[in-house]
Coordinates of N, CA, C and O in Angstrom, one line a residue:
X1115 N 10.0 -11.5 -17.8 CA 10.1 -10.3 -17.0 C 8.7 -9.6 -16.9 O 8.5 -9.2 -15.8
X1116 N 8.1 -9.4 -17.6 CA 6.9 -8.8 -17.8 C 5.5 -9.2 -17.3 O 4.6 -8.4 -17.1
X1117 N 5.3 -10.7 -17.1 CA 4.3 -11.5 -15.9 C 4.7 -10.9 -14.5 O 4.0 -10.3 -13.7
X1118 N 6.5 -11.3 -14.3 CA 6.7 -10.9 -12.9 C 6.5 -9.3 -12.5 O 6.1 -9.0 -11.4
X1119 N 6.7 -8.2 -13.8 CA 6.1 -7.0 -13.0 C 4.9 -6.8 -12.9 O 4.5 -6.2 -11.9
X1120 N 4.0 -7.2 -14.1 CA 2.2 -7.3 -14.1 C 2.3 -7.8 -12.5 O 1.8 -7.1 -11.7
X1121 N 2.8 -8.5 -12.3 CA 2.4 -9.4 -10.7 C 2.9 -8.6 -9.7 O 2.1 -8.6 -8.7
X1122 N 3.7 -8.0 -9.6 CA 4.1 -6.6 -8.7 C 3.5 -5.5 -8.3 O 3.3 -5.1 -7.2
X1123 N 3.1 -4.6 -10.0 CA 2.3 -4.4 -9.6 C 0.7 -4.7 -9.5 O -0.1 -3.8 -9.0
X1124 N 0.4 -5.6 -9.7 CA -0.8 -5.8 -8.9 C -1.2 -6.2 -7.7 O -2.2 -6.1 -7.1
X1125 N 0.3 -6.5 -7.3 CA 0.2 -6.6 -5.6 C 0.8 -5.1 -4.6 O 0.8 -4.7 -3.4
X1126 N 1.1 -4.7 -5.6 CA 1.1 -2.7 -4.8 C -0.1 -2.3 -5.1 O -0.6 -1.5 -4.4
X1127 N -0.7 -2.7 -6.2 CA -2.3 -1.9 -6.1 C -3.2 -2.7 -5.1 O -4.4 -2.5 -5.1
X1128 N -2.8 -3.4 -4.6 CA -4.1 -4.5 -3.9 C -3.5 -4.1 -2.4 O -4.4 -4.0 -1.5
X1129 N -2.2 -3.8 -2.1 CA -1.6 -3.2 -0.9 C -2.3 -2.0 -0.5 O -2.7 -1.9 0.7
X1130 N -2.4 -1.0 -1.6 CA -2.4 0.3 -1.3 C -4.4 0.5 -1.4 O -4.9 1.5 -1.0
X1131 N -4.9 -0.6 -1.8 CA -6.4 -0.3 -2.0 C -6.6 -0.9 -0.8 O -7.4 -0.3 -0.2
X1132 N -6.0 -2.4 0.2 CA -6.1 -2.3 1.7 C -6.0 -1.2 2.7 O -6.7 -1.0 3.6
X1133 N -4.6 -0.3 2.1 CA -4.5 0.6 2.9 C -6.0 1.7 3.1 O -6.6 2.3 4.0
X1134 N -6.1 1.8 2.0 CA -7.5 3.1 1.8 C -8.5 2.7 2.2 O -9.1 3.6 2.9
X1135 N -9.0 1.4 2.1 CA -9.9 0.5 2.7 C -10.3 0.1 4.3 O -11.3 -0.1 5.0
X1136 N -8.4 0.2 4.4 CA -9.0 0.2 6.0 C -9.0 2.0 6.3 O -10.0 2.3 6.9
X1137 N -8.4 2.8 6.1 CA -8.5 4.3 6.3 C -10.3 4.5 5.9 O -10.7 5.6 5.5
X1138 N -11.2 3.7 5.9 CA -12.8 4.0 5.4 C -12.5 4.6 3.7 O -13.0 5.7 3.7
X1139 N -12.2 4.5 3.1 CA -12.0 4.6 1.7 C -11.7 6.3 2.0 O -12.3 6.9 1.1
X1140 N -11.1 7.2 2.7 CA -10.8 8.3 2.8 C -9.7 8.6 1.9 O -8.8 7.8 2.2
X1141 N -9.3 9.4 1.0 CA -8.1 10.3 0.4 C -7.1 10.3 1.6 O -6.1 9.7 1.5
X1142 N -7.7 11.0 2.6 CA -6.7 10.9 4.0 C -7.5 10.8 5.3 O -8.6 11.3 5.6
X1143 N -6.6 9.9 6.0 CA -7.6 9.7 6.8 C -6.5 10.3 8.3 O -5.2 10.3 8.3
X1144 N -7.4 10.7 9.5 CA -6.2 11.0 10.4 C -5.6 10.3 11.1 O -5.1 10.8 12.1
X1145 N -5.5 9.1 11.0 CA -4.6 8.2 11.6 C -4.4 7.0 10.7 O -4.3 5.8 10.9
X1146 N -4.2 8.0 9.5 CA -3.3 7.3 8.3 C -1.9 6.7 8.2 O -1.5 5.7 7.6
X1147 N -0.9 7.8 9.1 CA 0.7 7.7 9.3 C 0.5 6.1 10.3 O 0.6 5.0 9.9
X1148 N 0.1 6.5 11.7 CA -0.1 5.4 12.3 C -0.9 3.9 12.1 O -0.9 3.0 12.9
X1149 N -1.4 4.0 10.7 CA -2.2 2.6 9.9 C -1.0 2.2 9.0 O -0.7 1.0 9.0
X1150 N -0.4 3.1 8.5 CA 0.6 2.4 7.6 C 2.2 2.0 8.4 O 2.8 1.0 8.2
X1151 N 2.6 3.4 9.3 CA 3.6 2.2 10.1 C 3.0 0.7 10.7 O 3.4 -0.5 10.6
X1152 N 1.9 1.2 11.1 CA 1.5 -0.9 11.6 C 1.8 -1.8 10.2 O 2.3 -2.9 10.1
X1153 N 1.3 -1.1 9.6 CA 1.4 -2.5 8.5 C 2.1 -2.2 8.2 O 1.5 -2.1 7.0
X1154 N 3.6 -1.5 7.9 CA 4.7 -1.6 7.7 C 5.4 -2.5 8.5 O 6.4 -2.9 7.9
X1155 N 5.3 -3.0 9.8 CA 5.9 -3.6 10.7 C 5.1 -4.9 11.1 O 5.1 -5.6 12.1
X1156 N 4.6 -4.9 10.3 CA 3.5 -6.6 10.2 C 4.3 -6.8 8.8 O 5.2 -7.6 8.9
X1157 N 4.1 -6.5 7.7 CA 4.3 -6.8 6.4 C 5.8 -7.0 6.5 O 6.3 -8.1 6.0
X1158 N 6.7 -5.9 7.1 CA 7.9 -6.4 6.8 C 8.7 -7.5 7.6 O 9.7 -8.2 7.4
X1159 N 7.7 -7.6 8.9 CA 8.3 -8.6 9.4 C 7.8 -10.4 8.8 O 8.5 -11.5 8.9
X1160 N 6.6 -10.2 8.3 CA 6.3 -11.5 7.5 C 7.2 -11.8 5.9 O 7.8 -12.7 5.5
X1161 N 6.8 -10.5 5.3 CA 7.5 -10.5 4.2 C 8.3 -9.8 3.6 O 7.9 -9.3 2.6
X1162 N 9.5 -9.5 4.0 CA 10.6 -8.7 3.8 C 10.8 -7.1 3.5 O 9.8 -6.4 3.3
X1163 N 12.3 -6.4 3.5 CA 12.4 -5.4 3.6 C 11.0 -4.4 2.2 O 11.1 -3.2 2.3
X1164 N 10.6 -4.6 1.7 CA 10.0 -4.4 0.5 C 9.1 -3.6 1.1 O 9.0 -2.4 0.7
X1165 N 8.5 -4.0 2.1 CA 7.3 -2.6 2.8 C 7.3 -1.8 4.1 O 6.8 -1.9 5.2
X1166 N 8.2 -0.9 3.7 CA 8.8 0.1 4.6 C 8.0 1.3 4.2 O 7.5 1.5 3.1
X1167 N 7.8 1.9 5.3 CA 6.9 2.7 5.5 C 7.1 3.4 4.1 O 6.1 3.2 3.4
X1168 N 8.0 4.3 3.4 CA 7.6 5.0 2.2 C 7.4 4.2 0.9 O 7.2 4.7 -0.2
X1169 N 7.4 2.9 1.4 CA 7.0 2.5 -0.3 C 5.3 1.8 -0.1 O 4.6 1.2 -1.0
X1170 N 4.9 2.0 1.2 CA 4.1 1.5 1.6 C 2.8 3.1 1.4 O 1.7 2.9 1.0
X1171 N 3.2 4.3 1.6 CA 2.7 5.4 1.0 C 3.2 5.6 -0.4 O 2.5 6.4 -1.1
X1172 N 4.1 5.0 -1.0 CA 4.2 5.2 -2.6 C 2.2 4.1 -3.4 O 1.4 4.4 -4.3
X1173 N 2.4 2.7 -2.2 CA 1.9 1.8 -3.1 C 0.2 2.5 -2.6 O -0.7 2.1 -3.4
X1174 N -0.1 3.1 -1.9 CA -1.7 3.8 -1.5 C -1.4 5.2 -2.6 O -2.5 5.6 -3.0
X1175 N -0.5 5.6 -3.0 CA -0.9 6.8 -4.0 C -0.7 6.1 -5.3 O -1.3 6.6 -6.3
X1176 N 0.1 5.2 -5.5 CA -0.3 4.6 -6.7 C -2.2 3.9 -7.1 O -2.9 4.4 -8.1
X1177 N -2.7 2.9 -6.1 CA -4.0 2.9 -6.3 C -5.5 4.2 -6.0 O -6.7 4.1 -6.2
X1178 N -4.7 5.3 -5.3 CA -5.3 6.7 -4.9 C -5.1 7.0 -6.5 O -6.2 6.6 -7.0
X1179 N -4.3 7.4 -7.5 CA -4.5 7.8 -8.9 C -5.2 7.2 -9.9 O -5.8 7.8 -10.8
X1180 N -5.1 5.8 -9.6 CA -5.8 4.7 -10.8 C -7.7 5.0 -10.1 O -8.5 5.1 -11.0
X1181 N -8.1 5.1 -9.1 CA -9.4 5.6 -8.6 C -10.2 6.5 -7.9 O -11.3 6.6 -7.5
X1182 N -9.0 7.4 -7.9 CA -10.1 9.1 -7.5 C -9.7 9.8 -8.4 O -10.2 11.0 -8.5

């Protein structure tokens, strides 16, 4: 159990440092809501209900704490 969440989250921090990445590494950026529905609706259609738009703003304030 403990590999599988290390592996979880490391892939919500690698989601949410895409997200900031493409926002230009901004805290907020203004067409942040409309960057994360897109890849909310790319992501969940490739890989399941798991990235819906608020867990998709959960996984960018998770890697926003670990580096600002």
């Amino acid at each position: 159990d403990y590999s599988k969440n290390r592996s979880d989250l490391n892939a919500y921090f690698e989601v949410g440092r895409l997200i900031v990445e493409a926002q230009g590494g901004e805290k907020r950026a203004k067409y942040g809501d409309r960057l994360i529905k897109e890849y909310s609706l790319k992501l969940t259609k490739e890989l399941g209900k798991r990235y819906q738009i608020s867990t998709l703003r959960k996984m960018r304030q998770f890697y926003l704490i670990d580096n600002f």
